[in-house]
Amino acid sequence: MTVDDSGAPVVPTHHPAPVRPRSAWSRPLGALLMAAPVALIALFGLGLLAAYSLRDRTASSPAPQTLTVTATPKTPNPADAPDNRFLAALASYGIADNGTESVRQRFMEFGHHTCFTLLPPKPQPLAATVSTILTEENNDVVAGNPWSPKFTYDDAEHLAQAAIGAYCPDVPR
């Protein structure tokens, strides 16, 4: 069956319909839309697991709570405080603070500095600490502080010994 009667059969050729190309965003967008709920469910599950593992199990303990109260043998005496012991030791050595709070504070500063320099990690010799105290106190006098007493070497040494006795008794003398 030929139109021009050449004797060869004519077979119709099939042309497929053109495929519309997908946009570049359609595949990643679909993956994102599928992954977002999965990620949210996973985060929610991890949050529940963390809340369960971090909860305080002692709060729901079946044992009753106990409280132990012990009486102290005596009320602490304010005179036993380290600062008061230190100032009393200075007074016994004849080192007066002249009734001035700033001088008392400066003496306590020297006392704490003494312990700091004599204790580890880098302990210094007592003589070096005494020399530092002597120099600093006499510098205060030279600077014009009318309440600071002039120190002798013995005064500085007594201050260091009083500091060791009150603030750091474990330091070897």
Backbone as JSON Lines, residues from 0, in Angstrom:
{"i":0,"aa":"M","n":[0.8,-1.15,0.0],"ca":[0.0,0.0,0.0],"c":[0.86,1.23,0.0]}
{"i":1,"aa":"T","n":[1.0,1.68,-1.06],"ca":[1.81,2.85,-1.23],"c":[1.02,3.89,-1.97]}
{"i":2,"aa":"V","n":[1.39,5.07,-1.73],"ca":[0.69,6.16,-2.36],"c":[1.23,6.32,-3.78]}
{"i":3,"aa":"D","n":[2.49,6.24,-3.86],"ca":[3.05,6.45,-5.18],"c":[3.22,5.12,-5.91]}
{"i":4,"aa":"D","n":[2.74,4.12,-5.28],"ca":[2.68,2.79,-5.86],"c":[4.05,2.26,-6.2]}
{"i":5,"aa":"S","n":[5.01,2.48,-5.31],"ca":[6.34,1.95,-5.56],"c":[6.48,0.56,-5.0]}
{"i":6,"aa":"G","n":[5.56,0.1,-4.35],"ca":[5.57,-1.25,-3.85],"c":[6.15,-1.4,-2.47]}
{"i":7,"aa":"A","n":[6.74,-0.35,-1.89],"ca":[7.3,-0.48,-0.54],"c":[6.28,0.03,0.46]}
{"i":8,"aa":"P","n":[6.1,-0.72,1.5],"ca":[5.13,-0.26,2.49],"c":[5.64,0.96,3.23]}
{"i":9,"aa":"V","n":[4.79,1.83,3.52],"ca":[5.15,3.05,4.25],"c":[4.77,2.84,5.71]}
{"i":10,"aa":"V","n":[5.77,2.99,6.54],"ca":[5.54,2.81,7.98],"c":[5.53,4.2,8.61]}
{"i":11,"aa":"P","n":[4.52,4.47,9.33],"ca":[4.5,5.79,9.96],"c":[5.6,5.89,11.02]}
{"i":12,"aa":"T","n":[6.31,6.95,11.07],"ca":[7.35,7.15,12.08],"c":[6.72,7.81,13.3]}
{"i":13,"aa":"H","n":[7.15,7.33,14.44],"ca":[6.6,7.84,15.7],"c":[7.55,8.87,16.28]}
{"i":14,"aa":"H","n":[7.09,10.03,16.5],"ca":[7.88,11.09,17.12],"c":[7.38,11.27,18.55]}
{"i":15,"aa":"P","n":[8.24,10.98,19.53],"ca":[7.78,11.14,20.92],"c":[7.56,12.61,21.25]}
{"i":16,"aa":"A","n":[6.68,12.82,22.2],"ca":[6.37,14.18,22.62],"c":[7.6,14.77,23.29]}
{"i":17,"aa":"P","n":[7.88,16.0,23.07],"ca":[9.07,16.59,23.69],"c":[8.94,16.6,25.23]}
{"i":18,"aa":"V","n":[10.04,16.26,25.88],"ca":[10.08,16.23,27.36],"c":[10.43,17.62,27.85]}
{"i":19,"aa":"R","n":[9.6,18.07,28.75],"ca":[9.85,19.39,29.31],"c":[10.99,19.27,30.32]}
{"i":20,"aa":"P","n":[12.03,20.04,30.18],"ca":[13.13,19.93,31.16],"c":[12.69,20.46,32.52]}
{"i":21,"aa":"R","n":[13.16,19.75,33.56],"ca":[12.84,20.18,34.93],"c":[13.73,21.35,35.3]}
{"i":22,"aa":"S","n":[13.21,22.15,36.18],"ca":[14.03,23.28,36.61],"c":[15.14,22.76,37.52]}
{"i":23,"aa":"A","n":[16.18,23.52,37.63],"ca":[17.33,23.1,38.43],"c":[16.97,23.05,39.92]}
{"i":24,"aa":"W","n":[15.93,23.72,40.34],"ca":[15.58,23.79,41.77],"c":[14.63,22.68,42.2]}
{"i":25,"aa":"S","n":[14.0,22.02,41.29],"ca":[12.95,21.09,41.67],"c":[13.49,19.89,42.46]}
{"i":26,"aa":"R","n":[14.62,19.33,42.08],"ca":[15.14,18.16,42.77],"c":[15.67,18.53,44.17]}
{"i":27,"aa":"P","n":[16.54,19.55,44.34],"ca":[17.0,19.9,45.69],"c":[15.86,20.39,46.59]}
{"i":28,"aa":"L","n":[14.89,21.06,46.01],"ca":[13.78,21.54,46.82],"c":[12.96,20.37,47.35]}
{"i":29,"aa":"G","n":[12.76,19.38,46.54],"ca":[12.03,18.19,46.99],"c":[12.8,17.45,48.08]}
{"i":30,"aa":"A","n":[14.12,17.35,47.9],"ca":[14.93,16.69,48.92],"c":[14.88,17.47,50.23]}
{"i":31,"aa":"L","n":[14.91,18.77,50.13],"ca":[14.85,19.6,51.33],"c":[13.5,19.46,52.02]}
{"i":32,"aa":"L","n":[12.44,19.43,51.25],"ca":[11.12,19.28,51.84],"c":[10.95,17.91,52.51]}
{"i":33,"aa":"M","n":[11.65,16.92,52.04],"ca":[11.58,15.6,52.66],"c":[12.51,15.51,53.88]}
{"i":34,"aa":"A","n":[13.67,16.18,53.8],"ca":[14.66,16.07,54.87],"c":[14.28,16.91,56.08]}
{"i":35,"aa":"A","n":[13.6,18.02,55.89],"ca":[13.27,18.91,57.01],"c":[12.42,18.21,58.07]}
{"i":36,"aa":"P","n":[11.34,17.54,57.73],"ca":[10.56,16.86,58.78],"c":[11.36,15.74,59.46]}
{"i":37,"aa":"V","n":[12.17,15.03,58.68],"ca":[12.99,13.97,59.27],"c":[13.97,14.56,60.28]}
{"i":38,"aa":"A","n":[14.59,15.67,59.94],"ca":[15.53,16.32,60.85],"c":[14.82,16.82,62.1]}
{"i":39,"aa":"L","n":[13.64,17.4,61.94],"ca":[12.89,17.88,63.11],"c":[12.5,16.75,64.04]}
{"i":40,"aa":"I","n":[12.09,15.63,63.48],"ca":[11.73,14.47,64.3],"c":[12.96,13.95,65.03]}
{"i":41,"aa":"A","n":[14.11,13.92,64.35],"ca":[15.35,13.46,64.99],"c":[15.76,14.39,66.12]}
{"i":42,"aa":"L","n":[15.66,15.7,65.92],"ca":[16.01,16.65,66.98],"c":[15.07,16.52,68.17]}
{"i":43,"aa":"F","n":[13.8,16.33,67.9],"ca":[12.85,16.15,68.99],"c":[13.18,14.9,69.8]}
{"i":44,"aa":"G","n":[13.54,13.83,69.11],"ca":[13.91,12.6,69.79],"c":[15.17,12.77,70.62]}
{"i":45,"aa":"L","n":[16.15,13.47,70.08],"ca":[17.38,13.73,70.85],"c":[17.09,14.6,72.07]}
{"i":46,"aa":"G","n":[16.2,15.56,71.92],"ca":[15.83,16.4,73.06],"c":[15.17,15.58,74.16]}
{"i":47,"aa":"L","n":[14.3,14.68,73.78],"ca":[13.67,13.81,74.79],"c":[14.7,12.92,75.47]}
{"i":48,"aa":"L","n":[15.62,12.38,74.7],"ca":[16.67,11.54,75.26],"c":[17.55,12.33,76.22]}
{"i":49,"aa":"A","n":[17.91,13.55,75.87],"ca":[18.73,14.39,76.74],"c":[17.98,14.74,78.02]}
{"i":50,"aa":"A","n":[16.71,15.08,77.91],"ca":[15.93,15.42,79.1],"c":[15.82,14.21,80.02]}
{"i":51,"aa":"Y","n":[15.67,13.04,79.46],"ca":[15.57,11.84,80.28],"c":[16.9,11.53,80.97]}
{"i":52,"aa":"S","n":[17.98,11.65,80.23],"ca":[19.28,11.28,80.81],"c":[19.79,12.31,81.8]}
{"i":53,"aa":"L","n":[19.34,13.57,81.7],"ca":[19.84,14.61,82.6],"c":[18.94,14.86,83.8]}
{"i":54,"aa":"R","n":[17.84,14.21,83.9],"ca":[16.95,14.5,85.03],"c":[17.57,13.99,86.32]}
{"i":55,"aa":"D","n":[17.2,14.62,87.4],"ca":[17.75,14.31,88.71],"c":[17.02,13.1,89.27]}
{"i":56,"aa":"R","n":[17.72,11.99,89.33],"ca":[17.1,10.77,89.82],"c":[17.07,10.72,91.35]}
{"i":57,"aa":"T","n":[17.88,11.56,92.0],"ca":[17.87,11.55,93.46],"c":[16.64,12.24,94.02]}
{"i":58,"aa":"A","n":[16.03,13.12,93.23],"ca":[14.85,13.83,93.71],"c":[13.66,12.89,93.88]}
{"i":59,"aa":"S","n":[13.64,11.82,93.13],"ca":[12.53,10.88,93.23],"c":[12.93,9.64,94.01]}
{"i":60,"aa":"S","n":[13.95,9.76,94.83],"ca":[14.42,8.63,95.62],"c":[13.36,8.24,96.65]}
{"i":61,"aa":"P","n":[13.12,6.95,96.84],"ca":[12.11,6.54,97.81],"c":[12.56,6.72,99.26]}
{"i":62,"aa":"A","n":[13.85,6.9,99.49],"ca":[14.35,7.04,100.85],"c":[13.98,8.42,101.4]}
{"i":63,"aa":"P","n":[13.64,8.51,102.68],"ca":[13.32,9.82,103.25],"c":[14.57,10.66,103.41]}
{"i":64,"aa":"Q","n":[14.4,11.95,103.3],"ca":[15.53,12.85,103.46],"c":[15.88,12.96,104.93]}
{"i":65,"aa":"T","n":[17.18,13.03,105.2],"ca":[17.63,13.18,106.58],"c":[18.45,14.44,106.7]}
{"i":66,"aa":"L","n":[18.46,14.99,107.87],"ca":[19.22,16.19,108.15],"c":[19.89,15.99,109.5]}
{"i":67,"aa":"T","n":[21.2,16.17,109.53],"ca":[21.95,15.99,110.76],"c":[22.34,17.35,111.3]}
{"i":68,"aa":"V","n":[22.05,17.57,112.56],"ca":[22.38,18.83,113.22],"c":[23.29,18.5,114.39]}
{"i":69,"aa":"T","n":[24.45,19.16,114.42],"ca":[25.35,18.97,115.56],"c":[25.61,20.31,116.19]}
{"i":70,"aa":"A","n":[25.69,20.3,117.48],"ca":[25.94,21.54,118.21],"c":[27.43,21.83,118.19]}
{"i":71,"aa":"T","n":[27.77,23.1,118.01],"ca":[29.18,23.47,118.07],"c":[29.6,23.57,119.52]}
{"i":72,"aa":"P","n":[30.82,23.18,119.83],"ca":[31.24,23.18,121.22],"c":[31.26,24.58,121.84]}
{"i":73,"aa":"K","n":[31.63,25.58,121.07],"ca":[31.63,26.94,121.61],"c":[31.47,27.92,120.46]}
{"i":74,"aa":"T","n":[31.04,29.08,120.78],"ca":[30.9,30.13,119.79],"c":[32.28,30.7,119.52]}
{"i":75,"aa":"P","n":[32.62,30.89,118.23],"ca":[33.94,31.43,117.94],"c":[34.11,32.82,118.55]}
{"i":76,"aa":"N","n":[35.24,33.02,119.12],"ca":[35.57,34.29,119.75],"c":[36.16,35.22,118.7]}
{"i":77,"aa":"P","n":[35.65,36.43,118.55],"ca":[36.22,37.34,117.56],"c":[37.7,37.62,117.8]}
{"i":78,"aa":"A","n":[38.15,37.48,119.04],"ca":[39.57,37.71,119.32],"c":[40.43,36.61,118.73]}
{"i":79,"aa":"D","n":[39.81,35.45,118.38],"ca":[40.57,34.35,117.79],"c":[40.75,34.52,116.29]}
{"i":80,"aa":"A","n":[40.14,35.53,115.71],"ca":[40.27,35.75,114.27],"c":[41.73,36.04,113.94]}
{"i":81,"aa":"P","n":[42.22,35.59,112.78],"ca":[43.63,35.77,112.44],"c":[44.08,37.23,112.48]}
{"i":82,"aa":"D","n":[43.25,38.14,111.99],"ca":[43.65,39.56,112.0],"c":[43.83,40.05,113.43]}
{"i":83,"aa":"N","n":[42.92,39.66,114.32],"ca":[43.03,40.09,115.71],"c":[44.25,39.48,116.39]}
{"i":84,"aa":"R","n":[44.54,38.2,116.09],"ca":[45.76,37.58,116.65],"c":[47.0,38.29,116.15]}
{"i":85,"aa":"F","n":[46.99,38.65,114.88],"ca":[48.14,39.34,114.28],"c":[48.35,40.7,114.94]}
{"i":86,"aa":"L","n":[47.29,41.47,115.07],"ca":[47.41,42.81,115.67],"c":[47.8,42.72,117.15]}
{"i":87,"aa":"A","n":[47.31,41.69,117.86],"ca":[47.69,41.51,119.26],"c":[49.17,41.15,119.37]}
{"i":88,"aa":"A","n":[49.66,40.33,118.44],"ca":[51.09,39.97,118.45],"c":[51.94,41.2,118.17]}
{"i":89,"aa":"L","n":[51.5,42.05,117.25],"ca":[52.25,43.29,116.97],"c":[52.3,44.17,118.22]}
{"i":90,"aa":"A","n":[51.18,44.27,118.92],"ca":[51.15,45.09,120.14],"c":[52.08,44.51,121.19]}
{"i":91,"aa":"S","n":[52.17,43.17,121.25],"ca":[53.08,42.57,122.24],"c":[54.54,42.84,121.9]}
{"i":92,"aa":"Y","n":[54.83,43.06,120.61],"ca":[56.2,43.42,120.19],"c":[56.44,44.92,120.32]}
{"i":93,"aa":"G","n":[55.43,45.69,120.68],"ca":[55.58,47.13,120.82],"c":[55.41,47.88,119.51]}
{"i":94,"aa":"I","n":[54.83,47.24,118.51],"ca":[54.59,47.9,117.22],"c":[53.16,48.44,117.27]}
{"i":95,"aa":"A","n":[53.03,49.75,117.32],"ca":[51.72,50.39,117.48],"c":[51.18,50.85,116.14]}
{"i":96,"aa":"D","n":[49.87,50.74,116.01],"ca":[49.22,51.23,114.79],"c":[48.74,52.66,114.96]}
{"i":97,"aa":"N","n":[49.03,53.28,116.08],"ca":[48.68,54.67,116.39],"c":[47.18,54.91,116.31]}
{"i":98,"aa":"G","n":[46.38,53.84,116.47],"ca":[44.93,53.99,116.44],"c":[44.37,54.35,115.08]}
{"i":99,"aa":"T","n":[45.14,54.13,114.03],"ca":[44.73,54.52,112.68],"c":[44.4,53.27,111.87]}
{"i":100,"aa":"E","n":[43.21,53.25,111.28],"ca":[42.77,52.1,110.5],"c":[43.66,51.88,109.28]}
{"i":101,"aa":"S","n":[44.12,52.94,108.65],"ca":[44.97,52.77,107.46],"c":[46.29,52.1,107.82]}
{"i":102,"aa":"V","n":[46.84,52.41,108.98],"ca":[48.1,51.76,109.4],"c":[47.83,50.3,109.72]}
{"i":103,"aa":"R","n":[46.7,50.0,110.38],"ca":[46.35,48.6,110.66],"c":[46.22,47.82,109.35]}
{"i":104,"aa":"Q","n":[45.55,48.42,108.37],"ca":[45.38,47.75,107.08],"c":[46.72,47.52,106.39]}
{"i":105,"aa":"R","n":[47.6,48.5,106.5],"ca":[48.93,48.36,105.88],"c":[49.71,47.25,106.57]}
{"i":106,"aa":"F","n":[49.63,47.15,107.9],"ca":[50.31,46.08,108.62],"c":[49.75,44.71,108.21]}
{"i":107,"aa":"M","n":[48.42,44.62,108.07],"ca":[47.82,43.34,107.64],"c":[48.24,43.01,106.21]}
{"i":108,"aa":"E","n":[48.37,44.04,105.39],"ca":[48.86,43.83,104.02],"c":[50.27,43.24,104.06]}
{"i":109,"aa":"F","n":[51.13,43.81,104.9],"ca":[52.48,43.26,105.05],"c":[52.42,41.82,105.55]}
{"i":110,"aa":"G","n":[51.51,41.54,106.48],"ca":[51.39,40.18,107.01],"c":[50.99,39.18,105.95]}
{"i":111,"aa":"H","n":[50.01,39.53,105.14],"ca":[49.59,38.62,104.07],"c":[50.69,38.48,103.01]}
{"i":112,"aa":"H","n":[51.38,39.56,102.73],"ca":[52.49,39.51,101.78],"c":[53.59,38.58,102.31]}
{"i":113,"aa":"T","n":[53.82,38.62,103.6],"ca":[54.83,37.75,104.2],"c":[54.5,36.29,103.93]}
{"i":114,"aa":"C","n":[53.28,35.89,104.19],"ca":[52.89,34.49,103.95],"c":[52.96,34.16,102.47]}
{"i":115,"aa":"F","n":[52.55,35.08,101.63],"ca":[52.59,34.84,100.19],"c":[54.02,34.57,99.71]}
{"i":116,"aa":"T","n":[54.98,35.31,100.24],"ca":[56.36,35.14,99.77],"c":[57.04,33.93,100.39]}
{"i":117,"aa":"L","n":[56.56,33.45,101.54],"ca":[57.22,32.32,102.2],"c":[56.65,30.97,101.8]}
{"i":118,"aa":"L","n":[55.48,30.95,101.18],"ca":[54.84,29.69,100.83],"c":[55.16,29.29,99.39]}
{"i":119,"aa":"P","n":[55.04,27.98,99.06],"ca":[55.28,27.53,97.69],"c":[54.27,28.18,96.75]}
{"i":120,"aa":"P","n":[54.53,28.25,95.49],"ca":[55.49,27.49,94.71],"c":[56.89,28.09,94.68]}
{"i":121,"aa":"K","n":[57.06,29.37,95.02],"ca":[58.39,29.98,94.99],"c":[58.68,30.64,96.34]}
{"i":122,"aa":"P","n":[58.96,29.84,97.37],"ca":[59.23,30.45,98.67],"c":[60.53,31.24,98.65]}
{"i":123,"aa":"Q","n":[60.51,32.38,99.33],"ca":[61.7,33.22,99.43],"c":[62.22,33.16,100.86]}
{"i":124,"aa":"P","n":[63.47,33.49,101.07],"ca":[64.0,33.49,102.43],"c":[63.31,34.55,103.29]}
{"i":125,"aa":"L","n":[63.23,34.27,104.58],"ca":[62.59,35.19,105.51],"c":[63.32,36.53,105.54]}
{"i":126,"aa":"A","n":[64.64,36.5,105.44],"ca":[65.42,37.75,105.48],"c":[65.05,38.68,104.33]}
{"i":127,"aa":"A","n":[64.79,38.12,103.15],"ca":[64.41,38.95,102.0],"c":[63.03,39.58,102.24]}
{"i":128,"aa":"T","n":[62.13,38.82,102.82],"ca":[60.8,39.34,103.12],"c":[60.88,40.44,104.17]}
{"i":129,"aa":"V","n":[61.7,40.23,105.2],"ca":[61.86,41.24,106.25],"c":[62.43,42.52,105.66]}
{"i":130,"aa":"S","n":[63.41,42.39,104.77],"ca":[64.0,43.58,104.12],"c":[62.96,44.33,103.3]}
{"i":131,"aa":"T","n":[62.09,43.59,102.61],"ca":[61.03,44.22,101.82],"c":[60.07,45.0,102.73]}
{"i":132,"aa":"I","n":[59.69,44.39,103.85],"ca":[58.79,45.07,104.79],"c":[59.44,46.34,105.32]}
{"i":133,"aa":"L","n":[60.71,46.24,105.71],"ca":[61.43,47.39,106.25],"c":[61.49,48.52,105.23]}
{"i":134,"aa":"T","n":[61.84,48.18,103.99],"ca":[61.95,49.19,102.94],"c":[60.6,49.85,102.66]}
{"i":135,"aa":"E","n":[59.55,49.04,102.51],"ca":[58.23,49.58,102.17],"c":[57.67,50.47,103.28]}
{"i":136,"aa":"E","n":[57.8,50.03,104.53],"ca":[57.26,50.84,105.64],"c":[58.02,52.15,105.77]}
{"i":137,"aa":"N","n":[59.34,52.11,105.63],"ca":[60.11,53.36,105.73],"c":[59.88,54.25,104.52]}
{"i":138,"aa":"N","n":[59.55,53.67,103.36],"ca":[59.17,54.48,102.19],"c":[57.86,55.21,102.46]}
{"i":139,"aa":"D","n":[56.95,54.56,103.2],"ca":[55.7,55.23,103.57],"c":[55.98,56.45,104.45]}
{"i":140,"aa":"V","n":[56.95,56.32,105.37],"ca":[57.3,57.43,106.25],"c":[57.92,58.56,105.44]}
{"i":141,"aa":"V","n":[58.84,58.2,104.52],"ca":[59.5,59.21,103.69],"c":[58.49,59.91,102.78]}
{"i":142,"aa":"A","n":[57.47,59.17,102.33],"ca":[56.46,59.75,101.44],"c":[55.57,60.75,102.16]}
{"i":143,"aa":"G","n":[55.71,60.84,103.47],"ca":[54.96,61.85,104.19],"c":[53.75,61.35,104.94]}
{"i":144,"aa":"N","n":[53.59,60.05,105.1],"ca":[52.47,59.53,105.87],"c":[52.76,59.77,107.35]}
{"i":145,"aa":"P","n":[52.06,60.68,108.0],"ca":[52.39,61.04,109.38],"c":[52.04,59.96,110.39]}
{"i":146,"aa":"W","n":[51.2,58.99,110.01],"ca":[50.79,57.97,110.97],"c":[51.66,56.73,110.91]}
{"i":147,"aa":"S","n":[52.42,56.54,109.84],"ca":[53.25,55.35,109.73],"c":[54.46,55.46,110.65]}
{"i":148,"aa":"P","n":[54.66,54.46,111.51],"ca":[55.84,54.51,112.37],"c":[57.09,54.09,111.6]}
{"i":149,"aa":"K","n":[58.22,54.68,111.94],"ca":[59.48,54.29,111.31],"c":[59.88,52.93,111.88]}
{"i":150,"aa":"F","n":[60.25,52.0,110.99],"ca":[60.59,50.63,111.39],"c":[62.09,50.45,111.51]}
{"i":151,"aa":"T","n":[62.47,49.6,112.46],"ca":[63.83,49.08,112.52],"c":[63.79,47.69,111.91]}
{"i":152,"aa":"Y","n":[64.96,47.09,111.73],"ca":[65.0,45.73,111.2],"c":[64.27,44.78,112.14]}
{"i":153,"aa":"D","n":[64.44,44.99,113.46],"ca":[63.75,44.13,114.43],"c":[62.23,44.28,114.33]}
{"i":154,"aa":"D","n":[61.75,45.5,114.1],"ca":[60.3,45.7,113.93],"c":[59.78,44.91,112.73]}
{"i":155,"aa":"A","n":[60.5,44.98,111.62],"ca":[60.08,44.27,110.41],"c":[60.12,42.76,110.65]}
{"i":156,"aa":"E","n":[61.14,42.3,111.38],"ca":[61.24,40.86,111.67],"c":[60.11,40.42,112.6]}
{"i":157,"aa":"H","n":[59.78,41.25,113.59],"ca":[58.67,40.92,114.48],"c":[57.34,40.9,113.73]}
{"i":158,"aa":"L","n":[57.16,41.83,112.8],"ca":[55.94,41.83,112.0],"c":[55.84,40.53,111.19]}
{"i":159,"aa":"A","n":[56.95,40.1,110.61],"ca":[56.95,38.86,109.83],"c":[56.64,37.66,110.72]}
{"i":160,"aa":"Q","n":[57.21,37.62,111.93],"ca":[56.95,36.51,112.85],"c":[55.48,36.51,113.3]}
{"i":161,"aa":"A","n":[54.94,37.69,113.56],"ca":[53.52,37.78,113.94],"c":[52.62,37.31,112.8]}
{"i":162,"aa":"A","n":[52.99,37.65,111.57],"ca":[52.21,37.22,110.41],"c":[52.24,35.71,110.25]}
{"i":163,"aa":"I","n":[53.41,35.12,110.44],"ca":[53.53,33.66,110.33],"c":[52.66,33.0,111.39]}
{"i":164,"aa":"G","n":[52.72,33.51,112.62],"ca":[51.92,32.92,113.69],"c":[50.42,33.05,113.47]}
{"i":165,"aa":"A","n":[49.97,34.14,112.88],"ca":[48.54,34.38,112.72],"c":[47.99,33.86,111.4]}
{"i":166,"aa":"Y","n":[48.71,34.06,110.32],"ca":[48.16,33.78,108.99],"c":[48.66,32.48,108.36]}
{"i":167,"aa":"C","n":[49.88,32.09,108.64],"ca":[50.42,30.9,107.98],"c":[51.32,30.12,108.95]}
{"i":168,"aa":"P","n":[50.73,29.5,109.97],"ca":[51.53,28.82,110.98],"c":[52.29,27.6,110.45]}
{"i":169,"aa":"D","n":[51.97,27.12,109.26],"ca":[52.67,25.96,108.71],"c":[54.01,26.3,108.09]}
{"i":170,"aa":"V","n":[54.31,27.58,107.95],"ca":[55.58,27.99,107.37],"c":[56.69,27.73,108.39]}
{"i":171,"aa":"P","n":[57.77,27.06,107.97],"ca":[58.87,26.85,108.93],"c":[59.5,28.18,109.3]}
{"i":172,"aa":"R","n":[59.82,28.33,110.56],"ca":[60.39,29.6,111.04],"c":[61.9,29.57,110.97]}
